[in-house]
Amino acid sequence: MIALGLAAPAAVAQSSGDSCMKRVFIHYCLGGGMTQLLQQRPAKMQPIVNGERSGVIYRAGRDKVYVMAFQDRIYKVLQSYDSPSQVALQRLQRRLGNKYGKPQDLSHFPGTMRNLTAKIGAVRRGEGELLYRWQPPGAAWRVELAWTRRLGISLAYLANALDQQQREAAESGL
């Protein structure tokens, strides 16, 4: 079963001090604190720290969930799926489309590949990537569904402002 980060409101109650903008994959809070997450949900690994950025990987069955933070605030939660297939990709696209509408297609491939099968072949060879983005109106977060050679199929939720801040910090060498 493919989880989309949807949960019942009672299951996601947080303390009043939490700045959660979006609950993702039941356990993770965009905009929330990484330290708080690690206290509530200890990881089996030490967080990877690089300056003001930190990240941790959780197992979700055979899949992995990557939680990334900047200045201790979670800006990205990404689940990679162990068994990438065209059927799995289309199932995720359909479910996300039903919830968030039509995505922006940011995929890139060499030449003029038109059908999905040819694009998937190119992805598996490392010659391109499928990338679909949903930006719900008025939301401070976005959703990205991707298929790359390195991660396979992944579904990410990103806090827009925090993601921009960490990108700018990386570009300025902080």
mmCIF file with all atom_site columns, N, CA and C in Angstrom, residues 129-167:
data_model
loop_
_atom_site.group_PDB
_atom_site.id
_atom_site.type_symbol
_atom_site.label_atom_id
_atom_site.label_alt_id
_atom_site.label_comp_id
_atom_site.label_asym_id
_atom_site.label_entity_id
_atom_site.label_seq_id
_atom_site.pdbx_PDB_ins_code
_atom_site.Cartn_x
_atom_site.Cartn_y
_atom_site.Cartn_z
_atom_site.occupancy
_atom_site.B_iso_or_equiv
_atom_site.pdbx_formal_charge
_atom_site.auth_seq_id
_atom_site.auth_comp_id
_atom_site.auth_asym_id
_atom_site.auth_atom_id
_atom_site.pdbx_PDB_model_num
ATOM 1   N N  . GLU A 1 129 ? 14.713 12.430 -15.814 1.00 0.00 ? 129 GLU A N  1
ATOM 2   C CA . GLU A 1 129 ? 13.909 12.163 -14.620 1.00 0.00 ? 129 GLU A CA 1
ATOM 3   C C  . GLU A 1 129 ? 12.483 12.629 -14.828 1.00 0.00 ? 129 GLU A C  1
ATOM 4   N N  . LEU A 1 130 ? 11.577 11.910 -14.214 1.00 0.00 ? 130 LEU A N  1
ATOM 5   C CA . LEU A 1 130 ? 10.177 12.322 -14.169 1.00 0.00 ? 130 LEU A CA 1
ATOM 6   C C  . LEU A 1 130 ? 10.005 13.152 -12.904 1.00 0.00 ? 130 LEU A C  1
ATOM 7   N N  . LEU A 1 131 ? 9.339  14.281 -13.014 1.00 0.00 ? 131 LEU A N  1
ATOM 8   C CA . LEU A 1 131 ? 9.108  15.128 -11.853 1.00 0.00 ? 131 LEU A CA 1
ATOM 9   C C  . LEU A 1 131 ? 7.792  15.870 -12.029 1.00 0.00 ? 131 LEU A C  1
ATOM 10  N N  . TYR A 1 132 ? 6.891  15.645 -11.079 1.00 0.00 ? 132 TYR A N  1
ATOM 11  C CA . TYR A 1 132 ? 5.585  16.312 -11.076 1.00 0.00 ? 132 TYR A CA 1
ATOM 12  C C  . TYR A 1 132 ? 5.460  17.077 -9.766  1.00 0.00 ? 132 TYR A C  1
ATOM 13  N N  . ARG A 1 133 ? 4.955  18.319 -9.858  1.00 0.00 ? 133 ARG A N  1
ATOM 14  C CA . ARG A 1 133 ? 4.826  19.170 -8.676  1.00 0.00 ? 133 ARG A CA 1
ATOM 15  C C  . ARG A 1 133 ? 3.388  19.650 -8.535  1.00 0.00 ? 133 ARG A C  1
ATOM 16  N N  . TRP A 1 134 ? 2.903  19.565 -7.314  1.00 0.00 ? 134 TRP A N  1
ATOM 17  C CA . TRP A 1 134 ? 1.598  20.122 -6.949  1.00 0.00 ? 134 TRP A CA 1
ATOM 18  C C  . TRP A 1 134 ? 1.837  21.228 -5.945  1.00 0.00 ? 134 TRP A C  1
ATOM 19  N N  . GLN A 1 135 ? 1.304  22.397 -6.214  1.00 0.00 ? 135 GLN A N  1
ATOM 20  C CA . GLN A 1 135 ? 1.370  23.524 -5.288  1.00 0.00 ? 135 GLN A CA 1
ATOM 21  C C  . GLN A 1 135 ? -0.067 23.927 -4.972  1.00 0.00 ? 135 GLN A C  1
ATOM 22  N N  . PRO A 1 136 ? -0.624 23.387 -3.873  1.00 0.00 ? 136 PRO A N  1
ATOM 23  C CA . PRO A 1 136 ? -2.003 23.749 -3.538  1.00 0.00 ? 136 PRO A CA 1
ATOM 24  C C  . PRO A 1 136 ? -2.139 25.255 -3.326  1.00 0.00 ? 136 PRO A C  1
ATOM 25  N N  . PRO A 1 137 ? -3.206 25.864 -3.847  1.00 0.00 ? 137 PRO A N  1
ATOM 26  C CA . PRO A 1 137 ? -3.403 27.315 -3.702  1.00 0.00 ? 137 PRO A CA 1
ATOM 27  C C  . PRO A 1 137 ? -3.387 27.728 -2.230  1.00 0.00 ? 137 PRO A C  1
ATOM 28  N N  . GLY A 1 138 ? -2.580 28.735 -1.925  1.00 0.00 ? 138 GLY A N  1
ATOM 29  C CA . GLY A 1 138 ? -2.516 29.266 -0.567  1.00 0.00 ? 138 GLY A CA 1
ATOM 30  C C  . GLY A 1 138 ? -1.703 28.434 0.411   1.00 0.00 ? 138 GLY A C  1
ATOM 31  N N  . ALA A 1 139 ? -1.199 27.294 -0.004  1.00 0.00 ? 139 ALA A N  1
ATOM 32  C CA . ALA A 1 139 ? -0.433 26.438 0.907   1.00 0.00 ? 139 ALA A CA 1
ATOM 33  C C  . ALA A 1 139 ? 1.019  26.900 0.968   1.00 0.00 ? 139 ALA A C  1
ATOM 34  N N  . ALA A 1 140 ? 1.621  26.763 2.144   1.00 0.00 ? 140 ALA A N  1
ATOM 35  C CA . ALA A 1 140 ? 3.027  27.125 2.344   1.00 0.00 ? 140 ALA A CA 1
ATOM 36  C C  . ALA A 1 140 ? 3.937  25.932 2.060   1.00 0.00 ? 140 ALA A C  1
ATOM 37  N N  . TRP A 1 141 ? 3.398  24.901 1.451   1.00 0.00 ? 141 TRP A N  1
ATOM 38  C CA . TRP A 1 141 ? 4.136  23.679 1.146   1.00 0.00 ? 141 TRP A CA 1
ATOM 39  C C  . TRP A 1 141 ? 3.735  23.184 -0.228  1.00 0.00 ? 141 TRP A C  1
ATOM 40  N N  . ARG A 1 142 ? 4.543  22.262 -0.755  1.00 0.00 ? 142 ARG A N  1
ATOM 41  C CA . ARG A 1 142 ? 4.242  21.665 -2.052  1.00 0.00 ? 142 ARG A CA 1
ATOM 42  C C  . ARG A 1 142 ? 4.535  20.174 -1.994  1.00 0.00 ? 142 ARG A C  1
ATOM 43  N N  . VAL A 1 143 ? 4.078  19.484 -3.022  1.00 0.00 ? 143 VAL A N  1
ATOM 44  C CA . VAL A 1 143 ? 4.270  18.037 -3.133  1.00 0.00 ? 143 VAL A CA 1
ATOM 45  C C  . VAL A 1 143 ? 5.006  17.765 -4.439  1.00 0.00 ? 143 VAL A C  1
ATOM 46  N N  . GLU A 1 144 ? 5.997  16.875 -4.400  1.00 0.00 ? 144 GLU A N  1
ATOM 47  C CA . GLU A 1 144 ? 6.715  16.483 -5.606  1.00 0.00 ? 144 GLU A CA 1
ATOM 48  C C  . GLU A 1 144 ? 6.779  14.969 -5.705  1.00 0.00 ? 144 GLU A C  1
ATOM 49  N N  . LEU A 1 145 ? 6.384  14.469 -6.852  1.00 0.00 ? 145 LEU A N  1
ATOM 50  C CA . LEU A 1 145 ? 6.467  13.051 -7.171  1.00 0.00 ? 145 LEU A CA 1
ATOM 51  C C  . LEU A 1 145 ? 7.536  12.915 -8.243  1.00 0.00 ? 145 LEU A C  1
ATOM 52  N N  . ALA A 1 146 ? 8.538  12.087 -7.970  1.00 0.00 ? 146 ALA A N  1
ATOM 53  C CA . ALA A 1 146 ? 9.650  11.966 -8.911  1.00 0.00 ? 146 ALA A CA 1
ATOM 54  C C  . ALA A 1 146 ? 10.004 10.502 -9.121  1.00 0.00 ? 146 ALA A C  1
ATOM 55  N N  . TRP A 1 147 ? 10.654 10.251 -10.256 1.00 0.00 ? 147 TRP A N  1
ATOM 56  C CA . TRP A 1 147 ? 11.272 8.959  -10.518 1.00 0.00 ? 147 TRP A CA 1
ATOM 57  C C  . TRP A 1 147 ? 12.644 9.261  -11.091 1.00 0.00 ? 147 TRP A C  1
ATOM 58  N N  . THR A 1 148 ? 13.670 8.930  -10.326 1.00 0.00 ? 148 THR A N  1
ATOM 59  C CA . THR A 1 148 ? 15.048 9.129  -10.737 1.00 0.00 ? 148 THR A CA 1
ATOM 60  C C  . THR A 1 148 ? 15.785 7.801  -10.636 1.00 0.00 ? 148 THR A C  1
ATOM 61  N N  . ARG A 1 149 ? 16.907 7.729  -11.297 1.00 0.00 ? 149 ARG A N  1
ATOM 62  C CA . ARG A 1 149 ? 17.702 6.503  -11.229 1.00 0.00 ? 149 ARG A CA 1
ATOM 63  C C  . ARG A 1 149 ? 18.197 6.249  -9.808  1.00 0.00 ? 149 ARG A C  1
ATOM 64  N N  . ARG A 1 150 ? 18.603 7.298  -9.119  1.00 0.00 ? 150 ARG A N  1
ATOM 65  C CA . ARG A 1 150 ? 19.204 7.154  -7.790  1.00 0.00 ? 150 ARG A CA 1
ATOM 66  C C  . ARG A 1 150 ? 18.197 6.733  -6.724  1.00 0.00 ? 150 ARG A C  1
ATOM 67  N N  . LEU A 1 151 ? 17.041 7.379  -6.661  1.00 0.00 ? 151 LEU A N  1
ATOM 68  C CA . LEU A 1 151 ? 16.067 7.090  -5.601  1.00 0.00 ? 151 LEU A CA 1
ATOM 69  C C  . LEU A 1 151 ? 14.913 6.209  -6.043  1.00 0.00 ? 151 LEU A C  1
ATOM 70  N N  . GLY A 1 152 ? 14.748 6.005  -7.329  1.00 0.00 ? 152 GLY A N  1
ATOM 71  C CA . GLY A 1 152 ? 13.551 5.314  -7.800  1.00 0.00 ? 152 GLY A CA 1
ATOM 72  C C  . GLY A 1 152 ? 12.378 6.276  -7.703  1.00 0.00 ? 152 GLY A C  1
ATOM 73  N N  . ILE A 1 153 ? 11.208 5.763  -7.359  1.00 0.00 ? 153 ILE A N  1
ATOM 74  C CA . ILE A 1 153 ? 10.028 6.616  -7.186  1.00 0.00 ? 153 ILE A CA 1
ATOM 75  C C  . ILE A 1 153 ? 10.086 7.209  -5.787  1.00 0.00 ? 153 ILE A C  1
ATOM 76  N N  . SER A 1 154 ? 9.872  8.527  -5.713  1.00 0.00 ? 154 SER A N  1
ATOM 77  C CA . SER A 1 154 ? 9.859  9.192  -4.412  1.00 0.00 ? 154 SER A CA 1
ATOM 78  C C  . SER A 1 154 ? 8.723  10.209 -4.378  1.00 0.00 ? 154 SER A C  1
ATOM 79  N N  . LEU A 1 155 ? 8.195  10.376 -3.196  1.00 0.00 ? 155 LEU A N  1
ATOM 80  C CA . LEU A 1 155 ? 7.138  11.345 -2.944  1.00 0.00 ? 155 LEU A CA 1
ATOM 81  C C  . LEU A 1 155 ? 7.631  12.256 -1.841  1.00 0.00 ? 155 LEU A C  1
ATOM 82  N N  . ALA A 1 156 ? 7.730  13.557 -2.133  1.00 0.00 ? 156 ALA A N  1
ATOM 83  C CA . ALA A 1 156 ? 8.273  14.505 -1.168  1.00 0.00 ? 156 ALA A CA 1
ATOM 84  C C  . ALA A 1 156 ? 7.279  15.619 -0.881  1.00 0.00 ? 156 ALA A C  1
ATOM 85  N N  . TYR A 1 157 ? 7.260  16.020 0.378   1.00 0.00 ? 157 TYR A N  1
ATOM 86  C CA . TYR A 1 157 ? 6.521  17.189 0.823   1.00 0.00 ? 157 TYR A CA 1
ATOM 87  C C  . TYR A 1 157 ? 7.565  18.199 1.281   1.00 0.00 ? 157 TYR A C  1
ATOM 88  N N  . LEU A 1 158 ? 7.483  19.434 0.781   1.00 0.00 ? 158 LEU A N  1
ATOM 89  C CA . LEU A 1 158 ? 8.479  20.459 1.081   1.00 0.00 ? 158 LEU A CA 1
ATOM 90  C C  . LEU A 1 158 ? 7.819  21.718 1.612   1.00 0.00 ? 158 LEU A C  1
ATOM 91  N N  . ALA A 1 159 ? 8.412  22.296 2.648   1.00 0.00 ? 159 ALA A N  1
ATOM 92  C CA . ALA A 1 159 ? 7.989  23.597 3.168   1.00 0.00 ? 159 ALA A CA 1
ATOM 93  C C  . ALA A 1 159 ? 8.652  24.652 2.289   1.00 0.00 ? 159 ALA A C  1
ATOM 94  N N  . ASN A 1 160 ? 7.878  25.405 1.537   1.00 0.00 ? 160 ASN A N  1
ATOM 95  C CA . ASN A 1 160 ? 8.415  26.306 0.521   1.00 0.00 ? 160 ASN A CA 1
ATOM 96  C C  . ASN A 1 160 ? 9.451  27.299 1.055   1.00 0.00 ? 160 ASN A C  1
ATOM 97  N N  . ALA A 1 161 ? 9.121  28.056 2.091   1.00 0.00 ? 161 ALA A N  1
ATOM 98  C CA . ALA A 1 161 ? 10.035 29.089 2.594   1.00 0.00 ? 161 ALA A CA 1
ATOM 99  C C  . ALA A 1 161 ? 11.296 28.475 3.187   1.00 0.00 ? 161 ALA A C  1
ATOM 100 N N  . LEU A 1 162 ? 11.157 27.406 3.963   1.00 0.00 ? 162 LEU A N  1
ATOM 101 C CA . LEU A 1 162 ? 12.330 26.754 4.547   1.00 0.00 ? 162 LEU A CA 1
ATOM 102 C C  . LEU A 1 162 ? 13.218 26.146 3.472   1.00 0.00 ? 162 LEU A C  1
ATOM 103 N N  . ASP A 1 163 ? 12.613 25.556 2.454   1.00 0.00 ? 163 ASP A N  1
ATOM 104 C CA . ASP A 1 163 ? 13.397 24.988 1.358   1.00 0.00 ? 163 ASP A CA 1
ATOM 105 C C  . ASP A 1 163 ? 14.175 26.099 0.654   1.00 0.00 ? 163 ASP A C  1
ATOM 106 N N  . GLN A 1 164 ? 13.529 27.235 0.428   1.00 0.00 ? 164 GLN A N  1
ATOM 107 C CA . GLN A 1 164 ? 14.205 28.367 -0.209  1.00 0.00 ? 164 GLN A CA 1
ATOM 108 C C  . GLN A 1 164 ? 15.346 28.882 0.666   1.00 0.00 ? 164 GLN A C  1
ATOM 109 N N  . GLN A 1 165 ? 15.123 28.982 1.971   1.00 0.00 ? 165 GLN A N  1
ATOM 110 C CA . GLN A 1 165 ? 16.169 29.451 2.885   1.00 0.00 ? 165 GLN A CA 1
ATOM 111 C C  . GLN A 1 165 ? 17.378 28.527 2.862   1.00 0.00 ? 165 GLN A C  1
ATOM 112 N N  . GLN A 1 166 ? 17.156 27.215 2.891   1.00 0.00 ? 166 GLN A N  1
ATOM 113 C CA . GLN A 1 166 ? 18.290 26.297 2.904   1.00 0.00 ? 166 GLN A CA 1
ATOM 114 C C  . GLN A 1 166 ? 19.020 26.316 1.573   1.00 0.00 ? 166 GLN A C  1
ATOM 115 N N  . ARG A 1 167 ? 18.294 26.515 0.466   1.00 0.00 ? 167 ARG A N  1
ATOM 116 C CA . ARG A 1 167 ? 18.950 26.628 -0.850  1.00 0.00 ? 167 ARG A CA 1
ATOM 117 C C  . ARG A 1 167 ? 19.834 27.873 -0.911  1.00 0.00 ? 167 ARG A C  1
#
